[in-house]
Every structure is written in structure tokens, then in C-alpha cells.
Short mmCIF file of C-alpha atoms and ligand atoms in Angstrom, two decimals:
data_model
loop_
_atom_site.label_atom_id
_atom_site.label_comp_id
_atom_site.label_asym_id
_atom_site.label_seq_id
_atom_site.Cartn_x
_atom_site.Cartn_y
_atom_site.Cartn_z
CA MET A 291 35.43 -89.01 75.54
CA ASN A 292 32.20 -90.92 75.09
CA LYS A 293 31.68 -92.09 71.52
CA ARG A 294 27.92 -91.71 71.83
CA ARG A 295 28.38 -87.97 71.88
CA LEU A 296 29.62 -88.03 68.27
CA THR A 297 27.05 -87.49 65.55
CA GLN A 298 26.37 -90.36 63.17
CA ASN A 299 28.15 -88.46 60.46
CA GLN A 300 31.30 -88.14 62.56
CA GLN A 301 31.20 -91.83 63.48
CA ARG A 302 30.92 -92.73 59.81
CA GLN A 303 33.85 -90.42 59.04
CA ILE A 304 35.95 -92.26 61.60
CA GLN A 305 34.88 -95.70 60.33
CA ARG A 306 35.77 -94.75 56.77
CA ASN A 307 39.21 -93.67 57.86
CA HIS A 308 39.88 -96.90 59.69
CA HIS A 309 38.85 -99.05 56.77
CA LYS A 310 40.92 -97.18 54.25
CA LYS A 311 43.93 -98.93 52.80
CA ILE A 312 47.19 -97.68 54.19
CA SER A 313 49.66 -96.57 51.59
CA LYS A 314 53.17 -97.89 52.17
CA LYS A 315 54.79 -94.60 51.27
CA GLU A 316 52.73 -92.39 53.51
CA PHE A 317 52.64 -92.90 57.23
CA GLU A 318 49.19 -93.45 58.80
CA TRP A 319 48.24 -93.77 62.45
CA GLN A 320 46.95 -97.23 63.33
CA ASP A 321 44.13 -97.65 65.79
CA GLU A 322 46.28 -99.42 68.40
CA MET A 323 48.81 -96.55 68.38
CA LEU A 324 46.23 -94.05 69.61
CA GLY A 325 44.46 -93.16 72.85
CA GLU A 326 40.85 -92.14 73.53
CA LEU A 327 38.99 -89.57 71.44
CA GLN A 328 39.08 -86.11 72.98
CA SER A 329 37.89 -82.69 72.00
CA GLY A 330 40.18 -79.84 70.98
CA LEU A 331 40.42 -76.47 69.25
CA VAL A 332 42.51 -75.90 66.11
CA VAL A 333 44.80 -72.94 66.85
CA THR A 334 46.89 -73.15 63.65
CA ARG A 335 46.51 -75.02 60.39
CA HIS A 336 49.70 -75.74 58.46
CA ALA A 337 49.89 -77.37 55.03
CA LYS A 338 50.06 -80.97 56.29
CA HIS A 339 49.17 -80.77 59.96
CA ALA A 340 47.36 -78.68 62.55
CA ASP A 341 48.08 -77.54 66.11
CA VAL A 342 45.27 -78.63 68.42
CA GLU A 343 44.73 -77.13 71.87
CA THR A 344 43.16 -79.11 74.70
CA PRO A 345 40.68 -77.53 77.14
CA THR A 346 43.57 -77.25 79.65
CA GLY A 347 45.66 -75.22 77.20
CA ALA A 348 48.23 -77.81 76.06
CA ILE A 349 48.99 -77.76 72.32
CA PHE A 350 49.65 -80.89 70.24
CA ARG A 351 50.70 -81.05 66.60
CA CYS A 352 48.39 -83.46 64.79
CA ASN A 353 48.07 -85.12 61.42
CA LEU A 354 44.72 -85.06 59.69
CA ARG A 355 42.86 -88.07 58.36
CA ARG A 356 42.82 -87.82 54.60
CA THR A 357 39.10 -87.21 54.43
CA LEU A 358 39.56 -84.09 56.55
CA LYS A 359 41.44 -81.66 54.28
CA ASN A 360 39.26 -78.72 55.18
CA VAL A 361 40.27 -78.22 58.82
CA VAL A 362 40.92 -74.57 59.68
CA VAL A 363 41.82 -72.31 62.60
CA GLY A 364 38.85 -72.00 64.98
CA ASP A 365 37.53 -75.48 64.21
CA ARG A 366 36.48 -77.68 67.10
CA VAL A 367 37.66 -81.23 66.47
CA PHE A 368 37.81 -84.74 67.90
CA TRP A 369 41.37 -86.02 68.01
CA ARG A 370 43.44 -88.80 69.55
CA LEU A 371 46.85 -88.60 71.20
CA GLY A 372 49.45 -91.10 69.98
CA ASN A 373 51.18 -93.44 72.46
CA GLU A 374 54.38 -91.81 71.30
CA GLN A 375 55.39 -88.95 69.01
CA LEU A 376 56.07 -89.93 65.42
CA GLN A 377 58.07 -87.72 63.09
CA GLY A 378 57.43 -84.82 65.48
CA ILE A 379 53.66 -85.33 65.38
CA SER A 380 51.73 -86.12 68.55
CA GLY A 381 48.35 -87.37 67.35
CA VAL A 382 45.66 -87.32 64.73
CA ILE A 383 42.45 -85.40 64.11
CA GLU A 384 39.61 -87.83 63.48
CA ALA A 385 36.50 -85.68 63.00
CA LEU A 386 35.24 -82.14 62.79
CA GLU A 387 32.49 -80.69 64.97
CA PRO A 388 29.74 -78.81 63.10
CA ARG A 389 30.68 -75.17 62.47
CA GLN A 390 28.72 -72.20 63.70
CA ASN A 391 29.97 -70.31 60.62
CA ALA A 392 32.87 -70.16 58.21
CA LEU A 393 34.83 -67.33 56.66
CA THR A 394 35.48 -68.17 53.00
CA ARG A 395 37.27 -66.76 50.01
CA PRO A 396 37.66 -67.97 46.45
CA ASP A 397 40.80 -69.79 45.46
CA TYR A 398 41.97 -70.34 41.89
CA TYR A 399 42.99 -73.90 42.53
CA ASP A 400 40.62 -75.21 45.19
CA GLY A 401 37.43 -73.32 44.33
CA ILE A 402 36.29 -72.03 47.68
CA LYS A 403 38.78 -71.87 50.50
CA VAL A 404 37.65 -71.75 54.11
CA MET A 405 39.91 -69.35 56.04
CA ALA A 406 38.57 -69.72 59.58
CA ALA A 407 35.60 -71.15 61.45
CA ASN A 408 33.41 -70.21 64.41
CA ILE A 409 34.07 -66.47 64.22
CA ASP A 410 32.09 -63.92 66.28
CA GLN A 411 33.61 -60.75 64.84
CA ILE A 412 35.65 -59.86 61.75
CA ILE A 413 38.05 -56.98 62.25
CA ILE A 414 38.89 -55.47 58.88
CA VAL A 415 42.30 -53.92 59.32
CA SER A 416 43.31 -51.22 56.88
CA ALA A 417 46.07 -48.65 57.01
CA VAL A 418 47.36 -45.49 55.37
CA LEU A 419 50.42 -47.50 54.23
CA PRO A 420 49.74 -49.49 52.00
CA GLN A 421 47.35 -46.83 50.74
CA LEU A 422 43.86 -46.89 52.28
CA SER A 423 41.57 -48.87 49.98
CA LEU A 424 37.84 -48.43 50.49
CA ASN A 425 37.28 -50.96 47.74
CA ILE A 426 39.00 -53.68 49.79
CA ILE A 427 37.01 -52.68 52.89
CA ASP A 428 33.82 -53.04 50.85
CA ARG A 429 34.88 -56.49 49.64
CA TYR A 430 35.39 -57.66 53.19
CA LEU A 431 32.09 -56.13 54.28
CA VAL A 432 30.28 -58.16 51.60
CA ILE A 433 31.91 -61.29 53.01
CA CYS A 434 30.87 -60.31 56.55
CA GLU A 435 27.26 -59.68 55.49
CA THR A 436 27.09 -62.93 53.50
CA ALA A 437 28.42 -64.97 56.42
CA ASN A 438 26.31 -62.88 58.82
CA ILE A 439 29.29 -62.07 61.04
CA PRO A 440 29.55 -58.59 62.68
CA ALA A 441 32.38 -56.39 61.37
CA LEU A 442 34.61 -53.75 62.92
CA ILE A 443 36.65 -51.48 60.63
CA VAL A 444 40.07 -50.56 62.00
CA LEU A 445 42.41 -47.99 60.45
CA ASN A 446 45.97 -48.54 61.68
CA LYS A 447 49.13 -46.38 61.45
CA ILE A 448 47.45 -43.06 62.18
CA ASP A 449 50.77 -41.96 63.69
CA LEU A 450 51.85 -41.35 60.07
CA LEU A 451 49.14 -38.73 59.52
CA SER A 452 49.10 -34.99 60.07
CA GLU A 453 46.11 -33.41 61.84
CA ALA A 454 44.56 -32.43 58.49
CA GLU A 455 45.09 -35.92 57.06
CA ARG A 456 43.47 -37.46 60.13
CA ILE A 457 40.38 -35.36 59.60
CA ALA A 458 40.29 -36.40 55.94
CA VAL A 459 40.41 -40.17 56.69
CA GLN A 460 37.85 -39.78 59.45
CA GLN A 461 35.54 -38.20 56.90
CA GLN A 462 36.08 -41.18 54.61
CA LEU A 463 35.26 -43.61 57.38
CA ALA A 464 32.19 -41.63 58.43
CA MET A 465 30.23 -43.19 55.56
CA TYR A 466 30.62 -46.59 57.24
CA GLU A 467 29.51 -45.22 60.62
CA LYS A 468 26.45 -43.77 58.91
CA ILE A 469 25.32 -47.23 57.82
CA GLY A 470 25.92 -48.76 61.23
CA TYR A 471 29.46 -50.13 61.13
CA GLN A 472 31.83 -49.31 63.97
CA THR A 473 35.19 -47.82 63.01
CA LEU A 474 38.33 -47.25 65.01
CA CYS A 475 41.50 -45.30 64.14
CA LEU A 476 44.61 -46.38 66.02
CA SER A 477 48.32 -47.01 65.94
CA ALA A 478 50.12 -50.22 66.81
CA ASP A 479 53.33 -48.18 66.90
CA THR A 480 52.39 -45.53 69.45
CA GLY A 481 49.60 -47.49 71.15
CA GLU A 482 47.10 -44.69 70.49
CA ASN A 483 43.49 -45.92 70.94
CA MET A 484 44.60 -49.49 71.64
CA GLY A 485 42.48 -49.41 74.81
CA GLU A 486 39.41 -48.89 72.63
CA LEU A 487 40.29 -51.98 70.63
CA ASP A 488 40.56 -54.02 73.85
CA ARG A 489 36.91 -53.35 74.53
CA TYR A 490 35.87 -54.93 71.23
CA LEU A 491 37.97 -58.02 71.86
CA ALA A 492 36.78 -59.05 75.30
CA GLN A 493 34.22 -61.56 74.11
CA GLY A 494 34.06 -64.42 71.63
CA THR A 495 36.51 -65.03 68.79
CA SER A 496 37.65 -62.14 66.59
CA ILE A 497 39.81 -62.36 63.48
CA PHE A 498 42.09 -59.73 61.92
CA VAL A 499 41.76 -59.70 58.14
CA GLY A 500 43.20 -57.27 55.61
CA GLN A 501 45.92 -56.65 53.04
CA SER A 502 49.50 -57.64 53.70
CA GLY A 503 51.43 -54.91 55.51
CA VAL A 504 48.53 -53.10 57.21
CA GLY A 505 49.89 -54.18 60.61
CA LYS A 506 47.75 -57.13 61.76
CA SER A 507 50.65 -58.93 63.42
CA SER A 508 51.98 -55.64 64.84
CA LEU A 509 48.60 -55.15 66.54
CA ILE A 510 48.85 -58.69 67.96
CA ASN A 511 52.28 -57.80 69.37
CA GLN A 512 50.87 -54.63 70.95
CA LEU A 513 48.11 -56.63 72.63
CA LEU A 514 50.25 -59.65 73.50
CA PRO A 515 53.93 -58.65 73.67
CA GLU A 516 55.01 -62.17 74.73
CA VAL A 517 53.77 -63.58 71.40
CA ASN A 518 56.45 -61.81 69.36
CA ALA A 519 54.74 -62.41 66.00
CA LEU A 520 56.87 -61.88 62.90
CA THR A 521 56.27 -58.54 61.15
CA GLY A 522 57.68 -57.28 57.85
CA ALA A 523 58.20 -53.81 56.38
CA VAL A 524 56.09 -52.57 53.50
CA SER A 525 58.20 -52.60 50.35
CA GLY A 526 59.60 -49.18 49.43
CA ASN A 527 59.30 -50.00 45.73
CA SER A 528 55.80 -51.38 45.35
CA GLY A 529 54.26 -49.88 48.49
CA LEU A 530 52.87 -53.35 49.23
CA GLY A 531 53.27 -55.74 52.15
CA GLN A 532 55.58 -58.74 51.89
CA HIS A 533 53.21 -61.50 53.03
CA THR A 534 55.05 -62.03 56.27
CA THR A 535 52.46 -64.09 58.15
CA THR A 536 51.98 -67.44 56.43
CA ALA A 537 49.47 -69.27 58.64
CA SER A 538 46.54 -68.06 60.72
CA ARG A 539 46.97 -68.42 64.48
CA LEU A 540 44.52 -68.15 67.36
CA TYR A 541 45.59 -66.41 70.58
CA HIS A 542 43.81 -66.11 73.92
CA LEU A 543 43.57 -62.61 75.37
CA PRO A 544 44.16 -62.05 79.10
CA GLN A 545 40.85 -60.21 79.56
CA GLY A 546 38.95 -63.05 77.83
CA GLY A 547 38.17 -63.52 74.17
CA ASN A 548 40.24 -65.05 71.38
CA LEU A 549 41.98 -63.26 68.53
CA ILE A 550 43.15 -64.75 65.24
CA ASP A 551 45.96 -63.26 63.16
CA SER A 552 45.66 -64.14 59.48
CA PRO A 553 47.96 -63.78 56.47
CA GLY A 554 47.27 -60.91 54.06
CA ILE A 555 45.67 -62.10 50.86
CA ARG A 556 47.21 -61.26 47.50
CA GLU A 557 44.07 -61.28 45.44
CA PHE A 558 40.78 -61.03 47.22
CA GLY A 559 38.09 -61.76 44.64
CA LEU A 560 34.41 -62.36 45.18
CA TRP A 561 33.66 -64.63 42.25
CA HIS A 562 32.57 -67.42 44.57
CA LEU A 563 29.51 -65.32 45.40
CA GLU A 564 26.41 -64.84 43.26
CA ALA A 565 25.86 -61.29 41.96
CA GLU A 566 22.73 -61.23 44.14
CA GLN A 567 24.81 -61.99 47.24
CA ILE A 568 27.06 -59.02 46.48
CA THR A 569 23.97 -56.82 46.16
CA GLN A 570 22.64 -58.16 49.47
CA GLY A 571 26.10 -57.52 50.96
CA TYR A 572 25.42 -53.77 50.79
CA ARG A 573 23.31 -53.30 53.90
CA GLU A 574 22.18 -49.76 53.01
CA PHE A 575 20.47 -51.13 49.86
CA GLN A 576 18.01 -53.06 52.03
CA GLY A 577 14.60 -51.46 52.00
CA ILE A 578 15.31 -49.86 48.62
CA LEU A 579 15.95 -53.03 46.63
CA GLY A 580 12.79 -54.25 44.97
CA THR A 581 11.45 -50.73 44.42
CA CYS A 582 13.20 -50.09 41.06
CA LYS A 583 10.82 -49.72 38.11
CA PHE A 584 12.05 -52.92 36.44
CA ARG A 585 12.31 -56.15 38.34
CA ASP A 586 15.52 -57.11 36.55
CA CYS A 587 17.04 -53.65 37.09
CA LYS A 588 20.85 -53.77 36.95
CA HIS A 589 21.01 -50.44 38.79
CA LYS A 590 23.14 -48.95 36.00
CA ASP A 591 21.48 -46.99 33.19
CA ASP A 592 18.05 -48.52 33.79
CA PRO A 593 15.26 -45.92 33.99
CA GLN A 594 13.80 -45.12 37.39
CA CYS A 595 16.35 -47.11 39.34
CA ALA A 596 15.56 -46.62 43.02
CA LEU A 597 19.17 -47.22 44.08
CA ARG A 598 20.48 -44.54 41.71
CA GLU A 599 17.81 -42.17 42.94
CA ALA A 600 18.87 -42.87 46.51
CA VAL A 601 22.47 -42.03 45.53
CA ALA A 602 21.29 -38.75 43.96
CA GLU A 603 19.41 -37.92 47.14
CA GLY A 604 22.46 -38.67 49.27
CA LYS A 605 20.83 -41.65 51.00
CA ILE A 606 23.41 -44.02 49.55
CA ASP A 607 27.05 -42.95 49.44
CA ALA A 608 28.27 -42.46 45.86
CA ILE A 609 31.66 -44.07 46.59
CA ARG A 610 30.00 -47.20 47.98
CA PHE A 611 27.71 -47.36 44.96
CA GLU A 612 30.63 -47.01 42.56
CA ASN A 613 32.52 -49.73 44.44
CA TYR A 614 29.47 -51.95 44.20
CA HIS A 615 29.58 -51.83 40.40
CA ARG A 616 33.36 -52.30 40.44
CA LEU A 617 32.92 -55.44 42.57
CA LEU A 618 30.35 -56.85 40.15
CA GLU A 619 32.59 -56.08 37.16
CA SER A 620 35.71 -57.59 38.71
CA ARG A 621 33.65 -60.64 39.68
CA GLU A 622 32.70 -61.13 36.03
CA GLU A 623 36.30 -60.62 34.90
CA SER A 624 37.82 -63.08 37.34
CA LYS A 625 35.12 -65.62 36.58
CA SER A 626 36.00 -65.62 32.90
CA GLN A 627 39.74 -65.67 33.67
CA ARG A 628 39.15 -68.72 35.85
CA HIS A 629 37.33 -70.53 33.07
CA PHE A 630 40.17 -69.71 30.76
CA ARG A 631 42.72 -71.12 33.21
CA LYS A 632 40.71 -74.24 33.80
CA ASP A 633 40.34 -74.90 30.09
CA ASP A 634 43.97 -74.57 29.05
N1 GTP B 1058 54.10 -46.27 61.37
C1 GTP B 1058 53.50 -47.41 61.70
N2 GTP B 1058 53.92 -48.58 61.19
C2 GTP B 1058 53.29 -49.71 61.55
C3 GTP B 1058 52.19 -49.70 62.44
N3 GTP B 1058 51.75 -50.98 62.58
C4 GTP B 1058 52.56 -51.73 61.82
N4 GTP B 1058 53.48 -50.99 61.19
C5 GTP B 1058 54.53 -51.46 60.27
O1 GTP B 1058 53.92 -52.01 59.12
C6 GTP B 1058 54.70 -53.09 58.61
C7 GTP B 1058 53.82 -54.31 58.37
O2 GTP B 1058 53.36 -54.78 59.62
P1 GTP B 1058 52.87 -56.31 59.84
O3 GTP B 1058 52.35 -56.35 61.24
O4 GTP B 1058 53.91 -57.27 59.45
O5 GTP B 1058 51.65 -56.37 58.79
P2 GTP B 1058 50.63 -57.59 58.54
O6 GTP B 1058 49.31 -56.98 58.29
O7 GTP B 1058 50.72 -58.57 59.64
O8 GTP B 1058 51.17 -58.21 57.18
P3 GTP B 1058 51.08 -59.74 56.62
O9 GTP B 1058 51.50 -60.66 57.72
O10 GTP B 1058 52.05 -59.73 55.47
O11 GTP B 1058 49.67 -59.93 56.17
C8 GTP B 1058 55.83 -53.31 59.62
O12 GTP B 1058 56.98 -52.68 59.12
C9 GTP B 1058 55.32 -52.61 60.87
O13 GTP B 1058 56.37 -52.12 61.68
C10 GTP B 1058 51.76 -48.43 62.99
O14 GTP B 1058 50.83 -48.30 63.76
N5 GTP B 1058 52.45 -47.34 62.55
MG1 MG B 1059 51.20 -60.57 59.68
ZN1 ZN B 1060 17.78 -50.34 40.16
#
């Protein structure tokens, strides 16, 4: 790999790493132990290392230089292969290529956490077990709009529904179709409608996101039986998933396209976003925002609020509007809880 193809920033990153003092306790790769720089794709990020795939499909477990904590699945990196394996690790990641985009979420300890990079489509997986939550779908949609990444809403486990129940959930999802989101009802268990899903996956890199237990890894196994991803039953007591998948992983699909399985998130807050970003995250508000009587309208009890009028006229779905206020309220609550935690 020609060094001149690295940006100045990346070269500086590498220089800094080489000049850093090497702690006696912690092992560090020395320059003479490593081969040429080469490009690779991060297919899994673990706590202390990452699995990097070469353009020919070989996967090497790599350490990360200490300045590079924020390496995630989907990242394109520059790395070097060691002359020999050390403590089960084959090489080291030296620098990160610029990202096309990043999927983020707030984290109580690290502030903002990047979950994945270079994503072309976010597939929001929901299910009827755990109970279907439109509020969680709306949270993810705000993230998709903020990052400007197209979304697909998938409802899994429809094999558990009677005909009447199917009609009821389809009616619930119709409000998303109305505002231009694609939705898909399917079953990883019976394979129903899995062919439809294939069509959405053929290009670019997609990621499954959603609560624990909705069946993200089960869908991976349906699409790629040889993968044999670990799945875990939804708890009979709490009705919640058991957080079976612990690290995101990128897979290549036979018909083209990449698919990332991600771990379900316990608490998916939006306090890393500004209130304005949440408002902008509701695509059906566009064109109406800015036409309220008062410029600082909070769209609650304010007189002549154009959004509320649009709800009354049926132009904005009442459930979405209610969720919008719930998102803003829970954002405020978690922000103050975070300050409390930081202070004590
Ligand atoms: N009835 C039914 N059960 C399903 C279906 N898909 C998945 N399940 C079950 O749902 C449970 C959870 O599935 P997982 O694939 O582990 O869920 P996950 O979303 O990957 O969960 P995390 O890895 O914890 O985030 C397992 O017991 C699966 O067998 C489906 O289409 N129908
Ligand atoms: Mg899983
Ligand atoms: Zn208003």
C-alpha cells in the first residue's frame, strides 16, 4: 500500500502512535514486527480488538493503536500484518478511513457511542414478542433521519398472529407507509416473506437494529444458514429478550450486499440529540414547521399551533405526534439523570 494515498491526518495519526512511549505492562506492536500498510474492512469490533477482512476475504484479528478507540463494524481501515501472531492477534490497525456516515447512540459512560459506520440502510426490526413498540420504532426513525440513512421497518414473528391480529398490526404500520417508509411483515421461523427481504438487501450495507429478542440473529440464520448465529428465547417472566448477541458482525450475502447483525440495546435514549433534531426527525412535520403562530411554539398548548391543527385534520398521525412529545420528555428526563450521575 502506497503511503502517499493516506491523508495527512492519517499519517500524523500513525506518527503519533510510533512516537508514543511503550508501557512495559501492555504489549505494543513495534514497527519492525509489522509488514506493509494495507486496507481492510472491520467486520466485528470486540472490547480490545477487531476482526479485519482483506479485499480477498481473509479475516485477521487485530489490536488497535491506543489513539483509535472508536473503531466500529463497517469501518474501512489501514492495518499491518505482524510477522508472527502474538497472543492470538495477527496485526494492528493503524488508521481509520473517513466515514461516509455513522450510526450513533448515547451512552451513559462514554457520551456518544458509534455503533456502526458506512451504512446504506437501517432495518428496524420489531416483533409481536416482545410486544410491538411504535415508540421504539419512532426513536430509531429519528436516528435514521438525523444520520440521513434510509430506513426499512420490519415486523418479525407474524407466524404468532391470527388473521385478525395480522390485519390489526398492518393497520398500525400503515401510518409509516403513509409518510413514505417501507414496511415488511415476515417470519424468520416459517420463512414467510423472506424473499421480499432479500430484495432490499441486494445492494450496499444494511444493518439490523432493534430490541433484544425481536429475532435479528434468527433472520440472519434464515438468510445465511451456515452462519449459525446464537439466538436466545424471550424470557417468559419479563417478556424481554436476553441480550444474546454481544458484538455487531458484518456478513456478505450471496446475491451481493452486506448485512450487519447488532446486539439489542437495553436503553435507547435520544439525549445526545438536540430537541430540534428530534423535531426534524419527524419527516411528516416538514412543510408544516415554521407555520405555527409563535416562532418559539412548543407544539403543546400553544395557540394556533400548525402541527396540532395538522393532527386534528388527520394530516399527522396522532400516535406519532404523541410519541414525539414522549421522546422530548424522556430526553429531558434522561439528560437530568445523567447530570445527576456525573455529579455524584
Ligand atoms: N415464533 C417466532 N419466533 C421467532 C422468530 N424469529 C425469532 N424468534 C425467536 O425469538 C427469540 C429471539 O431471537 P433472536 O434472534 O435471538 O433475537 P435478537 O433480536 O437477535 O436478540 P439479541 O441478540 O438479544 O438482540 C428466539 O427464541 C427465536 O427463536 C419468528 O419469526 N417467529
Ligand atoms: Mg441477536
Ligand atoms: Zn406549533
